[in-house]
Amino acid sequence: MTDLPDLIDDKIKRIERDVDELRVRDKEADDFKVRDEVFDELTLKALYRLASTGLIQALGGPISTGKEANVFHAIGPGGRELAIKIYRIRTSDFKAMHDYILGDYRFANVRKTKKDVVFAWTKKEFRNLTRARKARVRVPEPLKYRENVLVMQFIGRDGVACPLLKHAVENLENVKEVYDATIEFMKRLYQDAHLVHADLSEYNILVDDQAEPVFIDMGQSVLVQHPRAQEFLQRDVGNVVKFFNEAGVRASAITVLREITK
Ligand SMILES: Nc1ncnc2c1ncn2[C@@H]1O[C@H](COP(=O)(O)OP(=O)(O)OP(=O)(O)O)[C@@H](O)[C@H]1O
Ligand SMILES: [Mg+2]
Protein backbone atom coordinates (compact mmCIF):
# COMPACT_ATOMS: atom_id res chain seq x y z
CA MET A 1 0.00 0.00 0.00
CA THR A 2 1.20 3.45 -0.82
CA ASP A 3 0.14 6.00 1.72
CA LEU A 4 -1.88 8.95 0.65
CA PRO A 5 0.78 11.67 0.52
CA ASP A 6 2.89 9.45 -1.73
CA LEU A 7 -0.06 8.76 -3.91
CA ILE A 8 -0.83 12.44 -4.21
CA ASP A 9 2.80 13.13 -5.01
CA ASP A 10 2.58 10.55 -7.75
CA LYS A 11 -0.49 12.21 -9.15
CA ILE A 12 1.13 15.59 -9.11
CA LYS A 13 4.21 14.15 -10.75
CA ARG A 14 2.02 12.71 -13.42
CA ILE A 15 0.34 16.06 -13.89
CA GLU A 16 3.71 17.74 -14.11
CA ARG A 17 4.87 15.17 -16.62
CA ASP A 18 1.80 15.89 -18.70
CA VAL A 19 2.55 19.56 -18.41
CA ASP A 20 6.07 18.95 -19.64
CA GLU A 21 4.75 16.92 -22.49
CA LEU A 22 2.43 19.76 -23.37
CA ARG A 23 5.37 22.13 -23.29
CA VAL A 24 7.14 19.96 -25.81
CA ARG A 25 4.11 19.77 -28.03
CA ASP A 26 3.76 23.50 -27.86
CA LYS A 27 7.34 23.95 -28.81
CA GLU A 28 6.77 21.76 -31.79
CA ALA A 29 3.75 23.80 -32.67
CA ASP A 30 5.89 26.89 -32.24
CA ASP A 31 3.68 28.15 -29.50
CA PHE A 32 5.39 28.75 -26.20
CA LYS A 33 2.87 30.83 -24.39
CA VAL A 34 0.14 28.38 -23.50
CA ARG A 35 1.28 25.92 -20.83
CA ASP A 36 2.57 28.15 -18.08
CA GLU A 37 -0.71 29.98 -18.20
CA VAL A 38 -2.79 26.83 -17.88
CA PHE A 39 -0.83 25.23 -15.09
CA ASP A 40 -0.04 28.25 -13.03
CA GLU A 41 0.36 27.78 -9.33
CA LEU A 42 -3.28 28.28 -8.44
CA THR A 43 -4.39 25.76 -11.01
CA LEU A 44 -1.86 23.19 -9.86
CA LYS A 45 -3.06 23.67 -6.31
CA ALA A 46 -6.67 23.19 -7.34
CA LEU A 47 -5.74 20.04 -9.28
CA TYR A 48 -3.71 18.82 -6.35
CA ARG A 49 -6.67 19.22 -4.01
CA LEU A 50 -9.01 17.51 -6.44
CA ALA A 51 -6.54 14.67 -6.75
CA SER A 52 -6.21 14.44 -2.97
CA THR A 53 -9.96 13.86 -2.60
CA GLY A 54 -9.59 10.91 -4.96
CA LEU A 55 -11.80 12.45 -7.62
CA ILE A 56 -8.97 12.65 -10.15
CA GLN A 57 -6.85 9.52 -10.33
CA ALA A 58 -4.89 10.33 -13.44
CA LEU A 59 -4.71 13.25 -15.79
CA GLY A 60 -4.63 12.42 -19.47
CA GLY A 61 -3.91 14.43 -22.56
CA PRO A 62 -5.59 17.58 -23.82
CA ILE A 63 -8.89 17.24 -25.64
CA SER A 64 -9.04 20.85 -26.61
CA THR A 65 -6.94 23.96 -26.18
CA GLY A 66 -8.85 27.16 -26.69
CA LYS A 67 -8.85 30.84 -25.91
CA GLU A 68 -10.72 30.72 -22.64
CA ALA A 69 -10.16 27.22 -21.43
CA ASN A 70 -8.35 23.95 -21.98
CA VAL A 71 -10.07 20.62 -21.61
CA PHE A 72 -8.23 17.48 -20.52
CA HIS A 73 -9.18 13.86 -20.39
CA ALA A 74 -8.80 12.23 -16.98
CA ILE A 75 -9.60 9.08 -15.07
CA GLY A 76 -11.64 9.11 -11.90
CA PRO A 77 -12.71 6.55 -9.32
CA GLY A 78 -13.54 3.14 -10.75
CA GLY A 79 -11.83 4.03 -14.02
CA ARG A 80 -14.57 6.47 -14.95
CA GLU A 81 -13.58 8.83 -17.72
CA LEU A 82 -13.68 12.51 -16.86
CA ALA A 83 -13.33 15.80 -18.67
CA ILE A 84 -11.47 18.52 -16.82
CA LYS A 85 -12.00 22.04 -18.01
CA ILE A 86 -9.42 24.51 -16.86
CA TYR A 87 -10.18 28.16 -17.39
CA ARG A 88 -7.22 30.35 -18.06
CA ILE A 89 -6.65 32.90 -15.39
CA ARG A 90 -4.30 35.24 -17.16
CA THR A 91 -5.55 35.27 -20.68
CA SER A 92 -9.28 34.95 -20.25
CA ASP A 93 -11.42 37.60 -21.78
CA PHE A 94 -12.03 39.19 -18.43
CA LYS A 95 -14.13 42.01 -19.80
CA ALA A 96 -16.55 39.70 -21.59
CA MET A 97 -16.86 37.42 -18.56
CA HIS A 98 -17.52 40.36 -16.37
CA ASP A 99 -20.30 41.56 -18.63
CA TYR A 100 -22.04 38.22 -18.36
CA ILE A 101 -21.61 38.01 -14.61
CA LEU A 102 -22.93 41.54 -14.18
CA GLY A 103 -26.68 41.31 -14.40
CA ASP A 104 -26.72 37.86 -12.80
CA TYR A 105 -27.97 38.31 -9.26
CA ARG A 106 -26.43 34.97 -8.26
CA PHE A 107 -23.03 36.59 -8.60
CA ALA A 108 -23.82 40.06 -7.28
CA ASN A 109 -21.08 39.84 -4.65
CA VAL A 110 -18.24 38.82 -6.88
CA ARG A 111 -15.19 40.93 -6.27
CA LYS A 112 -13.73 42.38 -9.38
CA THR A 113 -10.22 41.02 -9.61
CA LYS A 114 -9.51 38.94 -12.67
CA LYS A 115 -8.92 35.78 -10.67
CA ASP A 116 -12.18 36.15 -8.80
CA VAL A 117 -14.11 36.65 -12.00
CA VAL A 118 -12.59 33.51 -13.53
CA PHE A 119 -13.39 31.53 -10.37
CA ALA A 120 -16.95 32.85 -10.39
CA TRP A 121 -17.17 31.90 -14.05
CA THR A 122 -16.15 28.32 -13.26
CA LYS A 123 -18.71 28.12 -10.49
CA LYS A 124 -21.28 29.58 -12.83
CA GLU A 125 -20.65 26.88 -15.43
CA PHE A 126 -20.95 24.22 -12.73
CA ARG A 127 -24.26 25.63 -11.54
CA ASN A 128 -25.60 26.12 -15.04
CA LEU A 129 -24.81 22.51 -15.92
CA THR A 130 -26.51 21.37 -12.72
CA ARG A 131 -29.63 23.37 -13.51
CA ALA A 132 -29.69 22.16 -17.10
CA ARG A 133 -29.41 18.55 -16.00
CA LYS A 134 -32.26 18.91 -13.54
CA ALA A 135 -34.36 20.19 -16.42
CA ARG A 136 -33.50 17.03 -18.41
CA VAL A 137 -31.26 18.78 -20.89
CA ARG A 138 -28.41 16.49 -21.89
CA VAL A 139 -25.18 18.04 -20.67
CA PRO A 140 -22.05 16.50 -19.13
CA GLU A 141 -22.77 15.66 -15.51
CA PRO A 142 -20.94 18.26 -13.42
CA LEU A 143 -18.99 16.54 -10.64
CA LYS A 144 -16.97 19.17 -8.83
CA TYR A 145 -15.27 22.51 -9.26
CA ARG A 146 -12.44 24.17 -7.51
CA GLU A 147 -11.10 27.62 -8.33
CA ASN A 148 -10.75 27.60 -12.16
CA VAL A 149 -11.06 23.83 -12.57
CA LEU A 150 -14.31 22.09 -13.46
CA VAL A 151 -14.57 18.30 -13.35
CA MET A 152 -17.36 16.71 -15.33
CA GLN A 153 -18.49 13.57 -17.10
CA PHE A 154 -16.53 12.79 -20.24
CA ILE A 155 -18.74 12.64 -23.32
CA GLY A 156 -16.96 10.04 -25.38
CA ARG A 157 -15.18 6.76 -24.95
CA ASP A 158 -11.62 5.54 -24.45
CA GLY A 159 -10.27 9.04 -24.44
CA VAL A 160 -11.96 9.98 -27.69
CA ALA A 161 -14.51 12.76 -27.30
CA CYS A 162 -17.78 12.62 -29.23
CA PRO A 163 -17.71 14.85 -32.29
CA LEU A 164 -19.09 18.35 -32.47
CA LEU A 165 -22.42 18.68 -34.27
CA LYS A 166 -20.46 20.66 -36.87
CA HIS A 167 -18.52 17.51 -37.81
CA ALA A 168 -21.04 14.83 -36.85
CA VAL A 169 -23.68 16.12 -39.23
CA GLU A 170 -22.25 14.48 -42.35
CA ASN A 171 -22.61 11.03 -40.83
CA LEU A 172 -26.05 11.46 -39.32
CA GLU A 173 -28.79 9.29 -40.72
CA ASN A 174 -31.56 11.37 -39.29
CA VAL A 175 -30.64 15.02 -38.97
CA LYS A 176 -34.25 15.96 -38.28
CA GLU A 177 -34.27 13.91 -35.07
CA VAL A 178 -31.14 15.65 -33.82
CA TYR A 179 -32.71 18.96 -34.74
CA ASP A 180 -35.91 18.14 -32.85
CA ALA A 181 -33.97 17.06 -29.77
CA THR A 182 -31.90 20.24 -29.93
CA ILE A 183 -35.01 22.43 -29.98
CA GLU A 184 -36.57 20.36 -27.19
CA PHE A 185 -33.43 20.87 -25.05
CA MET A 186 -33.45 24.60 -25.76
CA LYS A 187 -37.06 24.70 -24.67
CA ARG A 188 -36.40 22.77 -21.45
CA LEU A 189 -33.42 24.98 -20.76
CA TYR A 190 -35.56 28.09 -21.12
CA GLN A 191 -38.80 26.96 -19.54
CA ASP A 192 -37.63 24.61 -16.81
CA ALA A 193 -34.07 25.67 -16.02
CA HIS A 194 -34.83 29.34 -16.78
CA LEU A 195 -31.56 29.62 -18.63
CA VAL A 196 -30.40 30.77 -22.03
CA HIS A 197 -27.26 29.01 -23.25
CA ALA A 198 -25.94 32.21 -24.85
CA ASP A 199 -23.25 30.55 -26.98
CA LEU A 200 -25.19 27.78 -28.64
CA SER A 201 -24.12 26.64 -32.08
CA GLU A 202 -22.79 23.57 -33.88
CA TYR A 203 -19.52 24.22 -31.99
CA ASN A 204 -21.01 23.74 -28.53
CA ILE A 205 -23.18 20.72 -29.19
CA LEU A 206 -21.66 17.24 -29.19
CA VAL A 207 -23.42 14.29 -30.79
CA ASP A 208 -23.11 11.05 -28.81
CA ASP A 209 -23.06 7.49 -30.14
CA GLN A 210 -26.86 7.29 -29.84
CA ALA A 211 -27.06 10.31 -32.18
CA GLU A 212 -28.29 12.45 -29.28
CA PRO A 213 -27.21 16.05 -28.90
CA VAL A 214 -25.30 17.02 -25.75
CA PHE A 215 -25.00 20.71 -24.91
CA ILE A 216 -21.64 21.82 -23.54
CA ASP A 217 -19.83 25.02 -22.60
CA MET A 218 -22.30 26.78 -20.31
CA GLY A 219 -20.07 29.26 -18.51
CA GLN A 220 -21.71 32.16 -20.29
CA SER A 221 -25.28 30.89 -19.93
CA VAL A 222 -27.55 33.39 -18.22
CA LEU A 223 -30.80 33.32 -16.33
CA VAL A 224 -33.84 34.40 -18.32
CA GLN A 225 -34.01 37.50 -16.08
CA HIS A 226 -30.64 38.68 -17.39
CA PRO A 227 -31.08 42.00 -19.22
CA ARG A 228 -29.65 40.51 -22.41
CA ALA A 229 -31.27 37.06 -22.17
CA GLN A 230 -33.71 37.65 -25.05
CA GLU A 231 -30.97 38.95 -27.30
CA PHE A 232 -28.82 35.87 -26.51
CA LEU A 233 -31.76 33.53 -27.07
CA GLN A 234 -32.42 35.05 -30.48
CA ARG A 235 -28.79 34.63 -31.39
CA ASP A 236 -28.79 30.98 -30.23
CA VAL A 237 -31.95 30.26 -32.21
CA GLY A 238 -30.46 32.01 -35.23
CA ASN A 239 -27.28 29.89 -35.09
CA VAL A 240 -29.11 26.62 -34.64
CA VAL A 241 -31.72 27.30 -37.32
CA LYS A 242 -29.09 28.43 -39.82
CA PHE A 243 -27.00 25.33 -39.25
CA PHE A 244 -29.88 22.88 -39.55
CA ASN A 245 -31.29 24.66 -42.57
CA GLU A 246 -27.96 24.20 -44.31
CA ALA A 247 -28.11 20.54 -43.29
CA GLY A 248 -31.43 20.21 -45.09
CA VAL A 249 -33.91 20.59 -42.24
CA ARG A 250 -36.54 23.20 -42.92
CA ALA A 251 -36.56 25.41 -39.86
CA SER A 252 -37.77 28.92 -39.17
CA ALA A 253 -36.25 31.11 -36.48
CA ILE A 254 -39.54 32.81 -35.66
CA THR A 255 -41.39 29.53 -35.23
CA VAL A 256 -38.62 28.08 -33.08
CA LEU A 257 -38.42 31.17 -30.92
CA ARG A 258 -42.16 31.01 -30.38
CA GLU A 259 -41.96 27.30 -29.58
CA ILE A 260 -39.23 27.84 -26.98
CA THR A 261 -40.85 30.79 -25.23
CA LYS A 262 -44.56 29.95 -25.45
N1 LIG B 1 -17.51 16.87 -21.09
C1 LIG B 1 -16.83 16.77 -22.22
N2 LIG B 1 -16.62 15.57 -22.79
C2 LIG B 1 -15.91 15.47 -23.95
N3 LIG B 1 -15.39 16.52 -24.60
C3 LIG B 1 -15.56 17.74 -24.08
C4 LIG B 1 -16.28 17.94 -22.87
N4 LIG B 1 -16.31 19.26 -22.61
C5 LIG B 1 -15.62 19.85 -23.60
N5 LIG B 1 -15.16 18.96 -24.49
C6 LIG B 1 -14.35 19.23 -25.69
O1 LIG B 1 -13.56 20.37 -25.47
C7 LIG B 1 -13.91 21.42 -26.38
C8 LIG B 1 -13.89 22.77 -25.67
O2 LIG B 1 -14.84 22.76 -24.61
P1 LIG B 1 -15.77 24.00 -24.33
O3 LIG B 1 -16.57 24.30 -25.54
O4 LIG B 1 -16.49 23.75 -23.07
O5 LIG B 1 -14.66 25.11 -24.06
P2 LIG B 1 -14.56 26.56 -24.73
O6 LIG B 1 -14.94 27.52 -23.68
O7 LIG B 1 -15.27 26.61 -26.02
O8 LIG B 1 -13.09 26.78 -24.98
P3 LIG B 1 -12.58 27.87 -26.03
O9 LIG B 1 -13.73 28.75 -26.41
O10 LIG B 1 -11.55 28.57 -25.27
O11 LIG B 1 -12.08 27.03 -27.16
C9 LIG B 1 -15.26 21.03 -26.91
O12 LIG B 1 -15.45 21.52 -28.21
C10 LIG B 1 -15.24 19.52 -26.89
O13 LIG B 1 -14.61 19.02 -28.04
MG1 LIG C 1 -16.95 25.82 -26.78
Coordinates of N, CA and C in Angstrom, one line a residue, residues 35-196:
R35 N 1.3 26.8 -22.0 CA 1.3 25.9 -20.8 C 1.4 26.6 -19.5
D36 N 2.3 27.5 -19.4 CA 2.6 28.1 -18.1 C 1.3 28.9 -17.6
E37 N 0.5 29.3 -18.6 CA -0.7 30.0 -18.2 C -1.7 29.0 -17.7
V38 N -1.8 27.8 -18.3 CA -2.8 26.8 -17.9 C -2.5 26.3 -16.5
F39 N -1.2 25.9 -16.3 CA -0.8 25.2 -15.1 C -0.1 26.2 -14.2
D40 N -0.7 27.4 -14.0 CA 0.0 28.3 -13.0 C -0.2 27.7 -11.6
E41 N 0.3 28.3 -10.7 CA 0.4 27.8 -9.3 C -1.0 27.5 -8.8
L42 N -1.9 28.4 -9.0 CA -3.3 28.3 -8.4 C -4.0 27.1 -9.0
T43 N -3.8 26.9 -10.3 CA -4.4 25.8 -11.0 C -3.8 24.4 -10.5
L44 N -2.5 24.4 -10.4 CA -1.9 23.2 -9.9 C -2.4 22.9 -8.5
K45 N -2.5 23.9 -7.7 CA -3.1 23.7 -6.3 C -4.5 23.1 -6.4
A46 N -5.3 23.7 -7.2 CA -6.7 23.2 -7.3 C -6.7 21.7 -7.8
L47 N -5.8 21.4 -8.8 CA -5.7 20.0 -9.3 C -5.2 19.1 -8.2
Y48 N -4.3 19.6 -7.4 CA -3.7 18.8 -6.3 C -4.8 18.5 -5.3
R49 N -5.6 19.5 -5.0 CA -6.7 19.2 -4.0 C -7.7 18.3 -4.6
L50 N -8.0 18.4 -5.8 CA -9.0 17.5 -6.4 C -8.5 16.1 -6.5
A51 N -7.2 16.0 -6.7 CA -6.5 14.7 -6.8 C -6.5 14.1 -5.3
S52 N -6.3 14.9 -4.3 CA -6.2 14.4 -3.0 C -7.6 13.9 -2.4
T53 N -8.7 14.4 -3.0 CA -10.0 13.9 -2.6 C -10.3 12.5 -3.3
G54 N -9.4 12.2 -4.3 CA -9.6 10.9 -5.0 C -10.4 11.1 -6.2
L55 N -10.9 12.3 -6.5 CA -11.8 12.5 -7.6 C -11.0 12.3 -8.9
I56 N -9.8 12.8 -9.0 CA -9.0 12.6 -10.1 C -7.9 11.6 -9.8
Q57 N -7.9 10.5 -10.6 CA -6.8 9.5 -10.3 C -5.7 9.7 -11.3
A58 N -6.0 10.1 -12.5 CA -4.9 10.3 -13.4 C -5.3 11.4 -14.4
L59 N -4.4 12.2 -14.8 CA -4.7 13.2 -15.8 C -4.2 12.8 -17.1
G60 N -5.0 12.9 -18.1 CA -4.6 12.4 -19.5 C -4.2 13.6 -20.3
G61 N -4.3 13.4 -21.6 CA -3.9 14.4 -22.6 C -5.0 15.5 -22.8
P62 N -4.6 16.5 -23.5 CA -5.6 17.6 -23.8 C -6.6 17.1 -24.9
I63 N -7.8 17.5 -24.6 CA -8.9 17.2 -25.6 C -9.0 18.5 -26.5
S64 N -8.8 19.6 -25.9 CA -9.0 20.8 -26.6 C -8.2 22.0 -25.9
T65 N -7.6 22.8 -26.7 CA -6.9 24.0 -26.2 C -7.5 25.2 -26.9
G66 N -8.2 26.0 -26.1 CA -8.8 27.2 -26.7 C -8.4 28.5 -26.1
K67 N -9.2 29.5 -26.4 CA -8.8 30.8 -25.9 C -9.1 31.0 -24.4
E68 N -10.3 30.5 -24.0 CA -10.7 30.7 -22.6 C -10.3 29.6 -21.7
A69 N -10.3 28.4 -22.3 CA -10.2 27.2 -21.4 C -9.5 26.1 -22.2
N70 N -8.9 25.2 -21.4 CA -8.4 23.9 -22.0 C -9.1 22.8 -21.3
V71 N -9.4 21.8 -22.1 CA -10.1 20.6 -21.6 C -9.2 19.4 -21.7
F72 N -9.1 18.7 -20.6 CA -8.2 17.5 -20.5 C -9.1 16.2 -20.2
H73 N -8.6 15.1 -20.7 CA -9.2 13.9 -20.4 C -8.6 13.4 -19.1
A74 N -9.3 12.7 -18.2 CA -8.8 12.2 -17.0 C -9.5 11.0 -16.6
I75 N -9.0 10.3 -15.6 CA -9.6 9.1 -15.1 C -10.0 9.3 -13.6
G76 N -11.2 8.9 -13.3 CA -11.6 9.1 -11.9 C -11.8 7.8 -11.2
P77 N -12.5 7.8 -10.1 CA -12.7 6.6 -9.3 C -13.4 5.5 -10.2
G78 N -12.9 4.3 -10.0 CA -13.5 3.1 -10.7 C -13.2 3.2 -12.2
G79 N -12.2 4.0 -12.6 CA -11.8 4.0 -14.0 C -12.8 4.9 -14.9
R80 N -13.6 5.6 -14.2 CA -14.6 6.5 -14.9 C -13.8 7.6 -15.7
E81 N -14.2 7.8 -16.9 CA -13.6 8.8 -17.7 C -14.2 10.2 -17.4
L82 N -13.3 11.2 -17.2 CA -13.7 12.5 -16.9 C -13.2 13.5 -17.9
A83 N -13.9 14.6 -17.9 CA -13.3 15.8 -18.7 C -13.0 16.9 -17.6
I84 N -11.9 17.5 -17.7 CA -11.5 18.5 -16.8 C -11.3 19.8 -17.6
K85 N -12.1 20.8 -17.3 CA -12.0 22.0 -18.0 C -11.3 23.0 -17.1
I86 N -10.2 23.6 -17.6 CA -9.4 24.5 -16.9 C -9.5 25.9 -17.5
Y87 N -10.1 26.8 -16.8 CA -10.2 28.2 -17.4 C -8.9 28.9 -17.2
R88 N -8.5 29.6 -18.2 CA -7.2 30.4 -18.1 C -7.4 31.5 -17.1
I89 N -6.5 31.8 -16.3 CA -6.6 32.9 -15.4 C -6.1 34.1 -16.0
R90 N -4.9 34.0 -16.6 CA -4.3 35.2 -17.2 C -4.9 35.7 -18.5
T91 N -5.2 34.8 -19.3 CA -5.6 35.3 -20.7 C -7.0 35.3 -21.0
S92 N -7.9 35.0 -20.0 CA -9.3 34.9 -20.2 C -9.8 36.3 -20.7
D93 N -10.8 36.3 -21.4 CA -11.4 37.6 -21.8 C -12.2 38.1 -20.6
F94 N -11.5 38.7 -19.7 CA -12.0 39.2 -18.4 C -13.2 40.1 -18.6
K95 N -13.1 41.0 -19.6 CA -14.1 42.0 -19.8 C -15.4 41.3 -20.2
A96 N -15.3 40.4 -21.1 CA -16.5 39.7 -21.6 C -17.2 38.9 -20.5
M97 N -16.3 38.2 -19.7 CA -16.9 37.4 -18.6 C -17.6 38.3 -17.6
H98 N -17.0 39.4 -17.3 CA -17.5 40.4 -16.4 C -18.9 40.8 -16.8
D99 N -19.0 41.1 -18.1 CA -20.3 41.6 -18.6 C -21.4 40.5 -18.4
Y100 N -21.0 39.3 -18.5 CA -22.0 38.2 -18.4 C -22.4 38.0 -16.9
I101 N -21.4 38.2 -16.1 CA -21.6 38.0 -14.6 C -22.4 39.2 -14.0
L102 N -22.1 40.4 -14.5 CA -22.9 41.5 -14.2 C -24.3 41.2 -14.7
G103 N -25.3 41.6 -13.9 CA -26.7 41.3 -14.4 C -27.2 39.9 -14.0
D104 N -26.3 39.2 -13.3 CA -26.7 37.9 -12.8 C -26.7 38.0 -11.3
Y105 N -27.9 38.0 -10.7 CA -28.0 38.3 -9.3 C -27.3 37.2 -8.4
R106 N -27.1 36.0 -9.0 CA -26.4 35.0 -8.3 C -25.0 35.3 -8.0
F107 N -24.4 36.3 -8.8 CA -23.0 36.6 -8.6 C -22.8 38.1 -8.3
A108 N -23.8 38.6 -7.6 CA -23.8 40.1 -7.3 C -22.6 40.4 -6.4
N109 N -22.1 39.5 -5.6 CA -21.1 39.8 -4.6 C -19.7 39.5 -5.1
V110 N -19.6 39.2 -6.4 CA -18.2 38.8 -6.9 C -17.3 40.0 -6.9
R111 N -16.2 39.9 -6.2 CA -15.2 40.9 -6.3 C -14.6 41.0 -7.7
K112 N -14.0 42.1 -8.0 CA -13.7 42.4 -9.4 C -12.3 42.1 -9.8
T113 N -11.5 41.4 -9.1 CA -10.2 41.0 -9.6 C -10.4 39.9 -10.7
K114 N -9.4 39.9 -11.5 CA -9.5 38.9 -12.7 C -9.7 37.5 -12.2
K115 N -8.9 37.1 -11.2 CA -8.9 35.8 -10.7 C -10.3 35.5 -10.1
D116 N -10.9 36.4 -9.4 CA -12.2 36.2 -8.8 C -13.3 36.0 -9.9
V117 N -13.1 36.8 -10.9 CA -14.1 36.6 -12.0 C -14.0 35.3 -12.7
V118 N -12.8 34.8 -12.9 CA -12.6 33.5 -13.5 C -13.1 32.4 -12.6
F119 N -12.9 32.5 -11.3 CA -13.4 31.5 -10.4 C -14.9 31.5 -10.4
A120 N -15.5 32.7 -10.4 CA -16.9 32.8 -10.4 C -17.5 32.2 -11.7
W121 N -16.8 32.4 -12.7 CA -17.2 31.9 -14.0 C -17.2 30.4 -14.0
T122 N -16.2 29.8 -13.4 CA -16.1 28.3 -13.3 C -17.3 27.8 -12.4
K123 N -17.6 28.5 -11.3 CA -18.7 28.1 -10.5 C -20.0 28.3 -11.2
K124 N -20.1 29.3 -12.0 CA -21.3 29.6 -12.8 C -21.5 28.4 -13.8
E125 N -20.5 28.0 -14.5 CA -20.6 26.9 -15.4 C -21.1 25.6 -14.7
F126 N -20.5 25.4 -13.5 CA -21.0 24.2 -12.7 C -22.5 24.3 -12.4
R127 N -22.9 25.5 -11.9 CA -24.3 25.6 -11.5 C -25.2 25.6 -12.7
N128 N -24.8 26.1 -13.8 CA -25.6 26.1 -15.0 C -25.8 24.7 -15.5
L129 N -24.7 23.9 -15.5 CA -24.8 22.5 -15.9 C -25.7 21.7 -15.0
T130 N -25.6 22.0 -13.7 CA -26.5 21.4 -12.7 C -28.0 21.7 -13.0
R131 N -28.2 22.9 -13.2 CA -29.6 23.4 -13.5 C -30.1 22.7 -14.8
A132 N -29.3 22.7 -15.8 CA -29.7 22.2 -17.1 C -30.0 20.7 -16.9
R133 N -29.2 20.0 -16.2 CA -29.4 18.6 -16.0 C -30.7 18.3 -15.3
K134 N -31.0 19.1 -14.3 CA -32.3 18.9 -13.5 C -33.4 19.1 -14.5
A135 N -33.3 19.9 -15.5 CA -34.4 20.2 -16.4 C -34.4 19.2 -17.6
R136 N -33.6 18.1 -17.4 CA -33.5 17.0 -18.4 C -33.0 17.5 -19.8
V137 N -32.0 18.4 -19.7 CA -31.3 18.8 -20.9 C -30.0 18.0 -20.8
R138 N -29.6 17.3 -21.9 CA -28.4 16.5 -21.9 C -27.2 17.4 -21.9
V139 N -26.4 17.3 -20.8 CA -25.2 18.0 -20.7 C -24.2 17.1 -19.9
P140 N -22.9 17.3 -19.9 CA -22.1 16.5 -19.1 C -22.4 16.7 -17.7
E141 N -22.4 15.6 -16.9 CA -22.8 15.7 -15.5 C -21.6 16.4 -14.8
P142 N -22.0 17.5 -14.1 CA -20.9 18.3 -13.4 C -20.6 17.5 -12.1
L143 N -19.4 17.3 -11.8 CA -19.0 16.5 -10.6 C -18.4 17.4 -9.5
K144 N -17.6 18.3 -9.9 CA -17.0 19.2 -8.8 C -16.3 20.3 -9.5
Y145 N -16.1 21.4 -8.8 CA -15.3 22.5 -9.3 C -14.4 23.0 -8.1
R146 N -13.3 23.6 -8.5 CA -12.4 24.2 -7.5 C -11.7 25.3 -8.2
E147 N -11.7 26.5 -7.7 CA -11.1 27.6 -8.3 C -11.5 27.7 -9.8
N148 N -10.5 27.5 -10.7 CA -10.8 27.6 -12.2 C -10.9 26.2 -12.8
V149 N -11.0 25.2 -12.0 CA -11.1 23.8 -12.6 C -12.4 23.2 -12.4
L150 N -13.0 22.7 -13.5 CA -14.3 22.1 -13.5 C -14.2 20.6 -13.9
V151 N -14.6 19.7 -13.1 CA -14.6 18.3 -13.3 C -16.0 17.8 -13.7
M152 N -16.0 17.2 -14.9 CA -17.4 16.7 -15.3 C -17.3 15.4 -16.0
Q153 N -18.4 14.8 -16.3 CA -18.5 13.6 -17.1 C -17.8 13.8 -18.5
F154 N -17.1 12.8 -18.9 CA -16.5 12.8 -20.2 C -17.6 12.3 -21.3
I155 N -17.8 13.1 -22.3 CA -18.7 12.6 -23.3 C -17.9 12.0 -24.4
G156 N -17.8 10.7 -24.4 CA -17.0 10.0 -25.4 C -16.6 8.7 -24.8
R157 N -15.6 8.1 -25.4 CA -15.2 6.8 -24.9 C -13.7 6.5 -25.2
D158 N -13.0 5.9 -24.3 CA -11.6 5.5 -24.5 C -10.8 6.8 -24.8
G159 N -11.1 7.8 -24.2 CA -10.3 9.0 -24.4 C -10.6 9.8 -25.7
V160 N -11.6 9.3 -26.5 CA -12.0 10.0 -27.7 C -13.3 10.7 -27.5
A161 N -13.3 12.0 -27.5 CA -14.5 12.8 -27.3 C -15.5 12.6 -28.5
C162 N -16.8 12.6 -28.2 CA -17.8 12.6 -29.2 C -17.6 13.9 -30.1
P163 N -17.9 13.7 -31.4 CA -17.7 14.8 -32.3 C -18.7 16.0 -32.1
L164 N -18.2 17.2 -32.5 CA -19.1 18.3 -32.5 C -20.2 18.1 -33.5
L165 N -21.3 18.7 -33.3 CA -22.4 18.7 -34.3 C -21.9 19.1 -35.6
K166 N -21.1 20.1 -35.6 CA -20.5 20.7 -36.9 C -19.9 19.5 -37.7
H167 N -19.2 18.6 -37.1 CA -18.5 17.5 -37.8 C -19.4 16.3 -37.9
A168 N -20.2 16.1 -36.9 CA -21.0 14.8 -36.8 C -22.1 14.8 -37.9
V169 N -22.5 16.0 -38.4 CA -23.7 16.1 -39.2 C -23.6 15.3 -40.5
E170 N -22.4 15.2 -41.1 CA -22.2 14.5 -42.4 C -22.6 13.0 -42.2
N171 N -22.4 12.5 -41.0 CA -22.6 11.0 -40.8 C -23.9 10.7 -40.2
L172 N -24.8 11.7 -40.0 CA -26.0 11.5 -39.3 C -27.1 10.9 -40.3
E173 N -27.7 9.9 -39.9 CA -28.8 9.3 -40.7 C -30.0 10.1 -40.7
N174 N -30.3 10.6 -39.4 CA -31.6 11.4 -39.3 C -31.3 12.7 -38.6
V175 N -31.0 13.7 -39.5 CA -30.6 15.0 -39.0 C -31.8 15.7 -38.3
K176 N -33.0 15.4 -38.8 CA -34.2 16.0 -38.3 C -34.4 15.6 -36.8
E177 N -34.1 14.3 -36.5 CA -34.3 13.9 -35.1 C -33.3 14.7 -34.2
V178 N -32.1 14.9 -34.6 CA -31.1 15.6 -33.8 C -31.6 17.1 -33.7
Y179 N -32.2 17.6 -34.8 CA -32.7 19.0 -34.7 C -33.8 19.0 -33.7
D180 N -34.8 18.1 -33.8 CA -35.9 18.1 -32.8 C -35.4 18.1 -31.4
A181 N -34.5 17.2 -31.1 CA -34.0 17.1 -29.8 C -33.3 18.4 -29.3
T182 N -32.6 19.0 -30.3 CA -31.9 20.2 -29.9 C -32.9 21.3 -29.5
I183 N -34.0 21.4 -30.3 CA -35.0 22.4 -30.0 C -35.7 22.1 -28.7
E184 N -36.0 20.8 -28.4 CA -36.6 20.4 -27.2 C -35.7 20.7 -26.0
F185 N -34.4 20.5 -26.1 CA -33.4 20.9 -25.1 C -33.4 22.4 -24.8
M186 N -33.4 23.1 -25.9 CA -33.4 24.6 -25.8 C -34.7 25.0 -25.0
K187 N -35.8 24.4 -25.3 CA -37.1 24.7 -24.7 C -37.0 24.3 -23.2
R188 N -36.5 23.2 -22.9 CA -36.4 22.8 -21.4 C -35.5 23.7 -20.7
L189 N -34.4 24.1 -21.4 CA -33.4 25.0 -20.8 C -34.1 26.3 -20.4
Y190 N -34.9 26.8 -21.3 CA -35.6 28.1 -21.1 C -36.7 28.0 -20.1
Q191 N -37.6 27.0 -20.3 CA -38.8 27.0 -19.5 C -38.6 26.3 -18.2
D192 N -37.8 25.3 -18.1 CA -37.6 24.6 -16.8 C -36.4 25.0 -16.0
A193 N -35.3 25.2 -16.7 CA -34.1 25.7 -16.0 C -34.0 27.2 -15.9
H194 N -34.8 27.9 -16.7 CA -34.8 29.3 -16.8 C -33.5 29.9 -17.2
L195 N -32.9 29.2 -18.1 CA -31.6 29.6 -18.6 C -31.6 29.8 -20.1
V196 N -30.7 30.7 -20.6 CA -30.4 30.8 -22.0 C -28.9 30.4 -22.2

